[in-house]
Short mmCIF file of C-alpha atoms (C1' of nucleotides) and ligand atoms in Angstrom, two decimals:
data_model
loop_
_atom_site.label_atom_id
_atom_site.label_comp_id
_atom_site.label_asym_id
_atom_site.label_seq_id
_atom_site.Cartn_x
_atom_site.Cartn_y
_atom_site.Cartn_z
CA MET G 220 -4.79 -8.20 -8.31
CA ALA G 221 -5.92 -8.84 -4.76
CA THR G 222 -6.24 -5.70 -2.63
CA SER G 223 -4.24 -5.31 0.58
CA THR G 224 -7.39 -6.04 2.52
CA VAL G 225 -7.99 -9.29 0.68
CA GLU G 226 -4.36 -10.27 1.16
CA ASN G 227 -4.62 -9.61 4.87
CA TYR G 228 -7.76 -11.69 5.23
CA LEU G 229 -6.18 -14.60 3.40
CA LYS G 230 -2.93 -14.36 5.32
CA HIS G 231 -4.71 -14.35 8.67
CA ILE G 232 -6.93 -17.25 7.70
CA LEU G 233 -3.76 -19.15 6.85
CA LEU G 234 -2.10 -18.27 10.17
CA LEU G 235 -5.18 -19.18 12.17
CA SER G 236 -5.66 -22.47 10.37
CA GLU G 237 -1.98 -23.38 10.84
CA ALA G 238 -2.42 -22.64 14.53
CA GLY G 239 -5.56 -24.77 14.82
CA ALA G 240 -6.22 -28.43 14.05
CA ALA G 241 -5.48 -29.70 10.54
CA GLY G 242 -8.43 -29.25 8.21
CA ALA G 243 -10.46 -27.34 10.78
CA LEU G 244 -12.57 -24.35 9.86
CA VAL G 245 -11.46 -20.94 11.09
CA PRO G 246 -14.32 -19.33 13.01
CA MET G 247 -15.39 -15.82 12.08
CA GLY G 248 -14.88 -14.54 15.58
CA GLY G 249 -11.20 -15.38 15.60
CA LEU G 250 -10.73 -14.03 12.12
CA ALA G 251 -12.46 -10.76 12.97
CA ALA G 252 -10.33 -10.43 16.10
CA ALA G 253 -7.10 -11.12 14.20
CA LEU G 254 -7.98 -8.46 11.66
CA ALA G 255 -9.27 -6.02 14.25
CA VAL G 256 -12.64 -5.66 12.56
CA VAL G 257 -16.15 -6.18 13.87
CA PRO G 258 -17.55 -9.69 13.20
CA GLY G 259 -20.12 -8.48 10.69
CA THR G 260 -17.36 -7.04 8.55
CA ALA G 261 -15.56 -10.36 8.46
CA THR G 262 -18.77 -12.10 7.43
CA THR G 263 -19.35 -9.66 4.60
CA MET G 264 -15.80 -10.07 3.40
CA ALA G 265 -16.00 -13.85 3.73
CA LYS G 266 -18.91 -13.89 1.35
CA SER G 267 -17.02 -11.92 -1.23
CA LEU G 268 -13.86 -14.00 -0.85
CA ALA G 269 -15.95 -17.11 -1.30
CA ASP G 270 -17.48 -15.61 -4.47
CA ALA G 271 -13.95 -14.99 -5.71
CA GLY G 272 -13.07 -18.62 -5.10
CA LEU G 273 -10.39 -17.81 -2.55
CA ILE G 274 -12.06 -19.38 0.47
CA GLU G 275 -14.79 -21.83 1.30
CA HIS G 276 -17.41 -20.37 3.60
CA ARG G 277 -19.59 -22.63 5.73
CA PRO G 278 -22.07 -20.07 7.13
CA ARG G 279 -22.33 -20.11 10.89
CA HIS G 280 -19.29 -22.40 11.09
CA GLY G 281 -16.26 -20.79 9.59
CA VAL G 282 -13.96 -20.47 6.61
CA ARG G 283 -11.16 -22.40 4.99
CA LEU G 284 -8.74 -21.44 2.20
CA THR G 285 -9.17 -22.92 -1.25
CA ALA G 286 -6.05 -24.06 -3.08
CA GLU G 287 -5.92 -20.72 -4.84
CA GLY G 288 -6.51 -18.77 -1.63
CA ARG G 289 -3.74 -20.70 0.06
CA ARG G 290 -1.38 -19.93 -2.80
CA VAL G 291 -2.03 -16.20 -2.44
CA ALA G 292 -1.78 -16.35 1.36
CA LEU G 293 1.54 -18.17 1.26
CA ASN G 294 2.93 -15.63 -1.16
CA VAL G 295 1.97 -12.78 1.16
CA LEU G 296 3.36 -14.57 4.19
CA ARG G 297 6.59 -15.23 2.31
CA LYS G 298 6.85 -11.54 1.51
CA HIS G 299 6.14 -10.62 5.10
CA ARG G 300 8.81 -12.83 6.57
CA LEU G 301 11.45 -12.12 3.95
CA VAL G 302 10.90 -8.42 4.39
CA GLU G 303 11.33 -8.78 8.16
CA THR G 304 14.54 -10.69 7.55
CA PHE G 305 15.78 -8.00 5.20
CA LEU G 306 14.98 -5.22 7.63
CA VAL G 307 16.87 -6.95 10.43
CA ASN G 308 19.77 -8.52 8.54
CA VAL G 309 20.49 -5.80 6.02
CA LEU G 310 19.08 -2.58 7.44
CA LYS G 311 19.98 -3.62 10.99
CA MET G 312 16.62 -2.72 12.42
CA ASP G 313 15.52 -4.07 15.76
CA TRP G 314 13.53 -7.32 15.55
CA SER G 315 10.90 -5.79 17.80
CA THR G 316 9.98 -3.05 15.32
CA VAL G 317 9.93 -4.79 11.95
CA HIS G 318 6.52 -6.43 12.14
CA PRO G 319 4.41 -3.33 11.45
CA GLU G 320 6.76 -2.37 8.61
CA ALA G 321 6.39 -5.79 7.00
CA GLU G 322 2.64 -5.58 7.49
CA ARG G 323 2.59 -2.79 4.92
CA LEU G 324 5.49 -3.84 2.70
CA GLU G 325 4.09 -7.34 2.16
CA HIS G 326 1.46 -5.75 -0.09
CA ALA G 327 3.80 -3.43 -1.93
CA ILE G 328 6.63 -5.61 -3.23
CA SER G 329 6.41 -7.56 -6.46
CA ASP G 330 7.33 -11.20 -6.92
CA GLU G 331 10.40 -9.97 -8.75
CA VAL G 332 11.62 -7.99 -5.76
CA LEU G 333 10.68 -10.88 -3.52
CA ASP G 334 12.94 -13.24 -5.45
CA ARG G 335 15.83 -10.82 -5.39
CA LEU G 336 15.48 -10.22 -1.67
CA ASP G 337 15.43 -13.96 -1.14
CA ALA G 338 18.67 -14.34 -3.09
CA LEU G 339 20.32 -11.36 -1.37
CA LEU G 340 19.52 -12.90 2.00
CA GLY G 341 20.78 -16.32 0.98
CA HIS G 342 17.40 -18.08 0.87
CA PRO G 343 16.76 -18.03 4.62
CA ALA G 344 14.50 -20.69 6.13
CA THR G 345 13.23 -18.56 9.00
CA ASP G 346 12.72 -14.90 9.78
CA PRO G 347 14.25 -13.03 12.75
CA HIS G 348 11.57 -14.38 15.09
CA GLY G 349 12.20 -17.95 13.99
CA ASP G 350 8.97 -18.00 11.99
CA PRO G 351 9.33 -20.33 8.98
CA ILE G 352 9.46 -18.62 5.59
CA PRO G 353 7.27 -20.34 2.99
CA SER G 354 9.37 -21.57 0.07
CA ALA G 355 9.02 -20.16 -3.42
CA GLN G 356 7.16 -23.37 -4.22
CA GLY G 357 4.66 -22.74 -1.45
CA LYS G 358 5.90 -25.20 1.13
CA LEU G 359 5.48 -24.02 4.69
CA SER G 360 7.37 -25.88 7.36
CA THR G 361 4.97 -27.32 9.89
CA GLU G 362 7.63 -28.50 12.30
CA VAL G 363 6.13 -28.51 15.77
CA HIS G 364 8.29 -27.43 18.68
CA ALA G 365 8.06 -27.70 22.42
CA THR G 366 7.77 -24.48 24.41
CA LEU G 367 9.25 -23.42 27.72
CA ALA G 368 5.83 -24.31 29.13
CA THR G 369 5.83 -27.86 27.81
CA CYS G 370 9.43 -29.02 27.31
CA ALA G 371 11.54 -31.34 29.39
CA THR G 372 13.16 -29.64 32.36
CA ALA G 373 16.81 -29.46 33.40
CA ARG G 374 18.19 -30.33 29.95
CA PRO G 375 19.82 -27.62 27.81
CA LEU G 376 17.58 -26.13 25.12
CA ARG G 377 18.02 -23.86 22.14
CA VAL G 378 15.41 -21.15 21.56
CA VAL G 379 14.21 -21.53 17.96
CA ARG G 380 11.21 -19.24 17.72
CA VAL G 381 9.24 -16.57 19.56
CA THR G 382 5.58 -16.54 18.60
CA GLU G 383 4.66 -13.00 19.55
CA GLN G 384 5.01 -9.86 17.56
CA SER G 385 4.40 -7.18 20.17
CA ALA G 386 7.46 -5.01 20.61
CA GLU G 387 7.07 -5.24 24.38
CA PHE G 388 7.38 -8.99 24.48
CA LEU G 389 10.19 -9.12 21.94
CA HIS G 390 12.14 -6.54 23.88
CA PHE G 391 11.64 -8.52 27.03
CA ALA G 392 12.74 -11.75 25.37
CA GLU G 393 15.86 -10.18 23.96
CA LYS G 394 16.77 -8.40 27.17
CA ASN G 395 16.55 -11.72 29.00
CA GLY G 396 18.48 -13.79 26.51
CA LEU G 397 15.51 -15.63 25.08
CA ALA G 398 15.91 -14.69 21.44
CA PRO G 399 16.26 -17.42 18.78
CA GLY G 400 19.68 -19.05 19.03
CA ALA G 401 20.00 -18.60 22.78
CA THR G 402 20.58 -21.56 25.08
CA VAL G 403 18.54 -22.00 28.25
CA ARG G 404 17.36 -24.56 30.75
CA VAL G 405 14.06 -24.86 32.55
CA THR G 406 14.90 -25.15 36.23
CA GLY G 407 11.39 -25.30 37.59
CA ARG G 408 7.77 -25.42 36.57
CA ASN G 409 4.74 -25.06 38.81
CA LEU G 410 1.55 -25.72 36.87
CA THR G 411 -0.78 -24.67 39.66
CA ALA G 412 1.02 -21.40 40.27
CA GLY G 413 1.35 -21.03 36.49
CA LEU G 414 5.05 -20.27 36.80
CA VAL G 415 8.13 -21.38 34.91
CA THR G 416 11.71 -20.69 35.99
CA VAL G 417 14.53 -20.70 33.44
CA LYS G 418 18.25 -20.20 33.70
CA LYS G 419 20.80 -19.03 31.18
CA ASN G 420 24.18 -20.75 31.30
CA ALA G 421 25.81 -18.45 33.82
CA GLY G 422 22.93 -16.15 34.60
CA ARG G 423 20.51 -15.47 37.41
CA PRO G 424 17.22 -17.42 37.19
CA LEU G 425 14.24 -15.83 35.50
CA ALA G 426 10.55 -16.39 36.26
CA LEU G 427 7.92 -16.47 33.50
CA SER G 428 4.19 -17.01 33.43
CA LEU G 429 3.02 -20.13 31.63
CA ALA G 430 1.44 -17.86 29.03
CA ALA G 431 4.76 -16.13 28.36
CA ALA G 432 6.71 -19.40 28.48
CA GLY G 433 4.35 -20.85 25.89
CA LYS G 434 5.48 -18.27 23.39
CA ILE G 435 9.14 -19.33 23.52
CA LEU G 436 9.63 -22.37 21.30
CA VAL G 437 12.67 -24.53 21.97
CA THR G 438 14.45 -27.63 20.77
CA PRO G 439 16.81 -29.89 22.74
CA VAL G 440 20.43 -28.92 22.19
CA ARG G 441 22.18 -31.51 20.02
CA GLY G 442 25.09 -33.04 21.78
CA MET T 26 -1.56 9.62 8.10
CA ALA T 27 -2.07 10.60 4.47
CA THR T 28 -3.48 7.84 2.27
CA SER T 29 -1.58 6.60 -0.79
CA THR T 30 -4.00 8.54 -2.95
CA VAL T 31 -3.34 11.78 -1.12
CA GLU T 32 0.39 11.18 -1.30
CA ASN T 33 0.17 10.61 -5.04
CA TYR T 34 -1.80 13.78 -5.60
CA LEU T 35 0.70 15.83 -3.61
CA LYS T 36 3.71 14.24 -5.28
CA HIS T 37 2.36 14.90 -8.77
CA ILE T 38 1.45 18.47 -7.92
CA LEU T 39 5.05 18.92 -6.78
CA LEU T 40 6.45 17.37 -9.98
CA LEU T 41 4.19 19.44 -12.20
CA SER T 42 4.97 22.66 -10.39
CA GLU T 43 8.72 21.96 -10.57
CA ALA T 44 8.30 21.42 -14.29
CA GLY T 45 6.35 24.64 -14.78
CA ALA T 46 7.20 28.25 -13.99
CA ALA T 47 8.12 29.17 -10.41
CA GLY T 48 5.07 30.03 -8.32
CA ALA T 49 2.65 29.08 -11.09
CA LEU T 50 -0.57 27.24 -10.40
CA VAL T 51 -0.88 23.65 -11.59
CA PRO T 52 -4.00 23.35 -13.76
CA MET T 53 -6.51 20.60 -12.97
CA GLY T 54 -6.28 19.15 -16.44
CA GLY T 55 -2.59 18.41 -16.14
CA LEU T 56 -2.99 17.05 -12.66
CA ALA T 57 -5.84 14.77 -13.70
CA ALA T 58 -3.81 13.52 -16.66
CA ALA T 59 -0.74 12.87 -14.50
CA LEU T 60 -2.82 10.85 -12.07
CA ALA T 61 -4.81 9.11 -14.80
CA VAL T 62 -8.15 10.19 -13.39
CA VAL T 63 -11.01 12.10 -14.94
CA PRO T 64 -10.89 15.89 -14.34
CA GLY T 65 -13.92 15.87 -12.05
CA THR T 66 -12.16 13.46 -9.74
CA ALA T 67 -9.17 15.75 -9.46
CA THR T 68 -11.44 18.68 -8.66
CA THR T 69 -13.19 16.72 -5.90
CA MET T 70 -9.90 15.66 -4.43
CA ALA T 71 -8.49 19.18 -4.72
CA LYS T 72 -11.32 20.46 -2.57
CA SER T 73 -10.60 17.92 0.12
CA LEU T 74 -6.84 18.51 0.02
CA ALA T 75 -7.50 22.22 0.35
CA ASP T 76 -9.75 21.54 3.36
CA ALA T 77 -6.90 19.54 4.87
CA GLY T 78 -4.57 22.48 4.38
CA LEU T 79 -2.28 20.60 2.03
CA ILE T 80 -2.90 22.67 -1.08
CA GLU T 81 -4.30 26.01 -2.08
CA HIS T 82 -7.11 25.72 -4.62
CA ARG T 83 -8.00 28.65 -6.84
CA PRO T 84 -11.18 27.30 -8.47
CA ARG T 85 -11.13 27.37 -12.25
CA HIS T 86 -7.40 28.19 -12.19
CA GLY T 87 -5.42 25.51 -10.46
CA VAL T 88 -3.71 24.34 -7.32
CA ARG T 89 -0.48 24.98 -5.45
CA LEU T 90 1.09 23.14 -2.51
CA THR T 91 1.06 24.72 0.92
CA ALA T 92 4.23 24.50 3.00
CA GLU T 93 2.82 21.42 4.73
CA GLY T 94 1.73 19.84 1.45
CA ARG T 95 5.17 20.43 0.02
CA ARG T 96 6.77 18.81 3.03
CA VAL T 97 4.67 15.67 2.56
CA ALA T 98 5.26 15.64 -1.20
CA LEU T 99 9.02 15.92 -0.82
CA ASN T 100 9.04 13.08 1.67
CA VAL T 101 7.17 10.85 -0.77
CA LEU T 102 9.41 11.86 -3.65
CA ARG T 103 12.48 11.15 -1.50
CA LYS T 104 11.12 7.70 -0.75
CA HIS T 105 10.37 7.08 -4.40
CA ARG T 106 13.82 7.98 -5.62
CA LEU T 107 15.73 6.30 -2.83
CA VAL T 108 13.71 3.14 -3.37
CA GLU T 109 14.56 3.23 -7.08
CA THR T 110 18.22 3.64 -6.20
CA PHE T 111 18.05 0.73 -3.79
CA LEU T 112 16.36 -1.52 -6.33
CA VAL T 113 19.01 -0.78 -8.95
CA ASN T 114 22.14 -0.51 -6.81
CA VAL T 115 21.48 -3.24 -4.29
CA LEU T 116 18.98 -5.61 -5.87
CA LYS T 117 20.51 -5.09 -9.31
CA MET T 118 17.19 -4.56 -11.01
CA ASP T 119 17.01 -2.93 -14.40
CA TRP T 120 16.53 0.84 -14.30
CA SER T 121 13.69 0.50 -16.78
CA THR T 122 11.54 -1.55 -14.42
CA VAL T 123 11.94 0.11 -11.03
CA HIS T 124 9.54 2.99 -11.46
CA PRO T 125 6.29 1.06 -10.98
CA GLU T 126 7.80 -0.74 -7.98
CA ALA T 127 8.75 2.56 -6.37
CA GLU T 128 5.30 3.90 -7.15
CA ARG T 129 3.90 1.43 -4.63
CA LEU T 130 6.79 1.23 -2.17
CA GLU T 131 6.94 5.00 -1.70
CA HIS T 132 3.72 4.69 0.32
CA ALA T 133 4.74 1.62 2.31
CA ILE T 134 8.10 2.47 3.85
CA SER T 135 8.44 4.40 7.09
CA ASP T 136 10.74 7.33 7.67
CA GLU T 137 12.88 4.98 9.73
CA VAL T 138 13.40 2.61 6.80
CA LEU T 139 13.93 5.61 4.55
CA ASP T 140 16.80 6.85 6.69
CA ARG T 141 18.42 3.45 6.82
CA LEU T 142 18.16 2.98 3.07
CA ASP T 143 19.69 6.41 2.60
CA ALA T 144 22.64 5.46 4.82
CA LEU T 145 23.03 2.03 3.17
CA LEU T 146 23.21 3.69 -0.23
CA GLY T 147 25.71 6.32 0.94
CA HIS T 148 23.34 9.31 0.81
CA PRO T 149 23.04 9.46 -2.97
CA ALA T 150 22.21 12.80 -4.60
CA THR T 151 20.40 11.33 -7.59
CA ASP T 152 18.48 8.18 -8.48
CA PRO T 153 19.34 5.80 -11.36
CA HIS T 154 17.65 8.10 -13.88
CA GLY T 155 19.60 11.11 -12.66
CA ASP T 156 16.53 12.53 -10.92
CA PRO T 157 17.59 14.54 -7.85
CA ILE T 158 16.73 13.00 -4.49
CA PRO T 159 15.24 15.51 -2.04
CA SER T 160 17.43 15.82 1.04
CA ALA T 161 16.25 14.74 4.48
CA GLN T 162 15.83 18.45 5.20
CA GLY T 163 13.50 18.85 2.24
CA LYS T 164 15.87 20.54 -0.21
CA LEU T 165 15.26 19.57 -3.81
CA SER T 166 17.99 20.46 -6.30
CA THR T 167 16.58 22.70 -8.97
CA GLU T 168 19.68 22.65 -11.15
CA VAL T 169 18.61 23.22 -14.73
CA HIS T 170 20.36 21.28 -17.48
CA ALA T 171 20.58 21.54 -21.22
CA THR T 172 19.13 18.70 -23.28
CA LEU T 173 20.30 17.07 -26.46
CA ALA T 174 17.68 19.26 -28.12
CA THR T 175 19.05 22.55 -26.76
CA CYS T 176 22.75 22.11 -25.94
CA ALA T 177 25.79 23.31 -27.82
CA THR T 178 26.81 21.04 -30.69
CA ALA T 179 30.13 19.35 -31.43
CA ARG T 180 31.44 19.64 -27.85
CA PRO T 181 31.63 16.52 -25.64
CA LEU T 182 28.78 16.14 -23.16
CA ARG T 183 27.98 13.93 -20.21
CA VAL T 184 24.46 12.56 -19.88
CA VAL T 185 23.22 13.49 -16.39
CA ARG T 186 19.54 12.64 -16.44
CA VAL T 187 16.80 10.98 -18.45
CA THR T 188 13.40 12.48 -17.81
CA GLU T 189 11.15 9.63 -18.87
CA GLN T 190 10.02 6.65 -16.90
CA SER T 191 8.56 4.43 -19.59
CA ALA T 192 10.46 1.16 -19.85
CA GLU T 193 10.51 1.48 -23.64
CA PHE T 194 12.34 4.77 -23.65
CA LEU T 195 14.75 3.76 -20.89
CA HIS T 196 15.61 0.59 -22.73
CA PHE T 197 16.23 2.53 -25.86
CA ALA T 198 18.43 5.04 -24.06
CA GLU T 199 20.51 2.34 -22.44
CA LYS T 200 20.86 0.30 -25.62
CA ASN T 201 22.18 3.38 -27.38
CA GLY T 202 24.58 4.50 -24.68
CA LEU T 203 22.54 7.43 -23.48
CA ALA T 204 22.22 6.47 -19.82
CA PRO T 205 23.46 8.87 -17.12
CA GLY T 206 27.26 8.92 -17.05
CA ALA T 207 27.65 8.31 -20.76
CA THR T 208 29.58 10.73 -22.96
CA VAL T 209 28.18 11.91 -26.30
CA ARG T 210 28.38 14.71 -28.83
CA VAL T 211 25.66 16.31 -30.89
CA THR T 212 26.83 16.18 -34.47
CA GLY T 213 23.83 17.76 -36.09
CA ARG T 214 20.51 19.37 -35.38
CA ASN T 215 17.78 20.26 -37.84
CA LEU T 216 15.02 22.23 -36.16
CA THR T 217 12.70 22.21 -39.12
CA ALA T 218 13.02 18.48 -39.65
CA GLY T 219 12.86 18.04 -35.87
CA LEU T 220 15.91 15.82 -35.90
CA VAL T 221 19.02 15.57 -33.76
CA THR T 222 22.06 13.44 -34.56
CA VAL T 223 24.39 12.33 -31.80
CA LYS T 224 27.60 10.31 -31.77
CA LYS T 225 29.23 8.22 -29.09
CA ASN T 226 33.02 8.38 -28.92
CA ALA T 227 33.71 5.58 -31.35
CA GLY T 228 30.23 4.66 -32.38
CA ARG T 229 27.97 5.04 -35.36
CA PRO T 230 25.79 8.17 -35.37
CA LEU T 231 22.29 7.98 -33.95
CA ALA T 232 19.25 10.01 -34.99
CA LEU T 233 16.69 11.21 -32.46
CA SER T 234 13.51 13.25 -32.66
CA LEU T 235 13.61 16.60 -30.90
CA ALA T 236 11.02 15.23 -28.47
CA ALA T 237 13.24 12.29 -27.57
CA ALA T 238 16.38 14.44 -27.47
CA GLY T 239 14.64 16.80 -25.05
CA LYS T 240 14.41 14.00 -22.54
CA ILE T 241 18.17 13.47 -22.35
CA LEU T 242 19.69 16.06 -20.05
CA VAL T 243 23.40 16.77 -20.44
CA THR T 244 26.19 18.88 -19.05
CA PRO T 245 29.44 19.92 -20.78
CA VAL T 246 32.27 17.55 -19.96
CA ARG T 247 34.74 19.24 -17.63
CA GLY T 248 38.10 19.42 -19.23
"C1'" DA Q 298 -18.56 42.84 -27.88
"C1'" DG Q 299 -20.49 38.42 -28.98
"C1'" DA Q 300 -20.06 33.71 -30.06
"C1'" DT Q 301 -17.54 29.66 -29.89
"C1'" DT Q 302 -14.33 26.62 -27.75
"C1'" DC Q 303 -12.22 24.48 -24.03
"C1'" DA Q 304 -11.30 23.55 -19.24
"C1'" DT Q 305 -13.33 22.96 -14.94
"C1'" DT Q 306 -16.88 21.97 -11.74
"C1'" DT Q 307 -21.15 19.79 -10.38
"C1'" DT Q 308 -24.32 16.08 -10.02
"C1'" DG Q 309 -25.64 11.44 -9.51
"C1'" DA Q 310 -24.12 6.89 -9.24
"C1'" DC Q 311 -20.94 3.14 -8.13
"C1'" DT Q 312 -17.40 -0.05 -5.50
"C1'" DA Q 313 -14.60 -1.41 -1.52
"C1'" DA Q 314 -14.39 -1.50 3.21
"C1'" DT Q 315 -16.01 -0.53 7.35
"C1'" DC Q 316 -19.23 -0.01 11.94
"C1'" DA Q 317 -23.48 -0.17 15.06
"C1'" DA Q 318 -27.14 -2.49 16.29
"C1'" DA Q 319 -30.89 -5.77 15.45
"C1'" DA Q 320 -32.05 -10.52 14.02
"C1'" DT Q 321 -31.02 -15.22 13.92
"C1'" DA Q 322 -28.96 -19.67 14.40
"C1'" DA Q 323 -25.96 -22.92 16.97
"C1'" DC Q 324 -24.46 -24.73 21.17
"C1'" DC Q 325 -24.73 -26.16 26.02
"C1'" DG Q 326 -26.39 -27.43 30.35
"C1'" DT Q 327 -30.00 -29.12 32.63
"C1'" DA U 13 -36.30 -31.31 24.77
"C1'" DC U 14 -36.08 -26.45 26.46
"C1'" DG U 15 -34.23 -22.15 27.47
"C1'" DG U 16 -30.42 -19.28 27.75
"C1'" DT U 17 -25.88 -17.85 26.22
"C1'" DT U 18 -22.93 -16.85 22.60
"C1'" DA U 19 -21.40 -16.52 17.86
"C1'" DT U 20 -22.71 -15.17 13.43
"C1'" DT U 21 -25.30 -12.85 9.99
"C1'" DT U 22 -28.23 -9.02 8.38
"C1'" DT U 23 -29.51 -4.44 7.78
"C1'" DG U 24 -28.75 0.32 7.24
"C1'" DA U 25 -25.42 3.85 7.23
"C1'" DT U 26 -20.68 5.99 6.49
"C1'" DT U 27 -16.15 7.22 4.22
"C1'" DA U 28 -12.69 7.30 0.42
"C1'" DG U 29 -12.15 7.27 -4.22
"C1'" DT U 30 -13.75 7.00 -8.60
"C1'" DC U 31 -16.48 7.77 -13.45
"C1'" DA U 32 -20.02 9.62 -16.86
"C1'" DA U 33 -22.26 13.22 -18.34
"C1'" DA U 34 -24.45 17.71 -17.74
"C1'" DA U 35 -23.65 22.56 -16.34
"C1'" DT U 36 -20.84 26.44 -15.99
"C1'" DG U 37 -17.22 29.68 -16.35
"C1'" DA U 38 -12.95 31.46 -18.70
"C1'" DA U 39 -10.53 32.34 -22.68
"C1'" DT U 40 -10.10 33.20 -27.49
"C1'" DC U 41 -11.18 34.61 -32.05
"C1'" DT U 42 -13.36 37.04 -35.08
MN1 MN I 595 -0.64 -6.55 5.93
MN1 MN I 596 8.05 -12.69 12.05
MN1 MN I 597 2.60 6.14 -5.84
MN1 MN I 598 13.53 8.07 -11.15
#
DNA sequence: AGATTCATTTTGACTAATCAAAATAACCGT
DNA sequence: ACGGTTATTTTGATTAGTCAAAATGAATCT
């Protein structure tokens, strides 16, 4: 069985490669940063993961998951996101606090428990943050969404995902009605000032930095 | 934070000391066996737990939990048994398979999740095996029960606890109507042959070894 | 009491995971 | 094509946890 450490490396390689261009190598620097280890540690680990056939390591360039590594990573990610969903939907925990819990639980639950959680929750497609939950068959939705920093202005939008796990940001998003499911409109965007203004249906306008706006993924409201 | 290893050592010291005489030292041999490590490993660990103030180590004699060690051990045991209860009552898993799951989950859930599970389950007093769940305040029921090997014969009894976690034995107990809640009577007991015969209300008699019978704890049926 | 047995501790070695700091290779701008 | 900047890898050391096997102490049995 893969250790928690190995699972974390694989999961983060998956997340970083999903974030980057298709087929691109994940550089060691980014991986080390994501795992909060020093670069040399990531290199050492990369060598051993490559020996185990879980990743492909192009020295000095980066790493990529093998088919087997991807399978393991998707399983861990599925556990992570289903656990978050369970903690919020069943235990009624706040969506801003469940990430660190899931970070540990993802390594502790069996596939059997995973399946039962999935059934209990009604086979959800996304977790409380709108992050897609890999299917039992290992399919991970790659649907690409606009963000408050890039979407069309003036038209009504539905928030579908918040790509940040810090409690601070999640609290802020919730407090300001920017949690998944909410409806908003972008009323202004100033690229040079790096500022985005949004408005809730009947609310006061809210200003966001481009960086913050880029973390709120939206889709045009059907209608 | 205590590592999983430390938590396991403390939990097993607690279980062994509850099993033995009050105030008695837990010998290293038993501890090593319970943890499935070689005796030297247990000794090494005992020294470091003693340094951390979690146990008292009388070299060549055994170990005992300090107040702080007991507090940690009870918290882990509470997590273990509440997790087992959750897995059986909510996820509908078989009582014979939940122990190994809980063995890992007990180290992964926070006190926050623990409290919410406890509330979700309605503050249960015992887990699916009848094992008492330590209270949030750290009280562990020490109620002592008769077993099928020691109880009065002929009179109707209620099974209250099964003190074995192997799937084999639990399966056997369930298949033969000896799970907690069941009603039985001891129809015969031959100490020299080491055999106990029990009968379910309207069932065929069942023969058990004294060793097996000693693992089924019972209480006289109120009437 | 003395010798034997048994449990416990010690010693030396190993694996997984990590860091600090030095060495090295790739990249980039001129 | 060269030199400098930056990312990556190497090297040497550390910590937690473990085992095998030798050494030691406690207990038991004549
Ligand atoms: Mn994790
Ligand atoms: Mn999430
Ligand atoms: Mn455990
Ligand atoms: Mn139990």
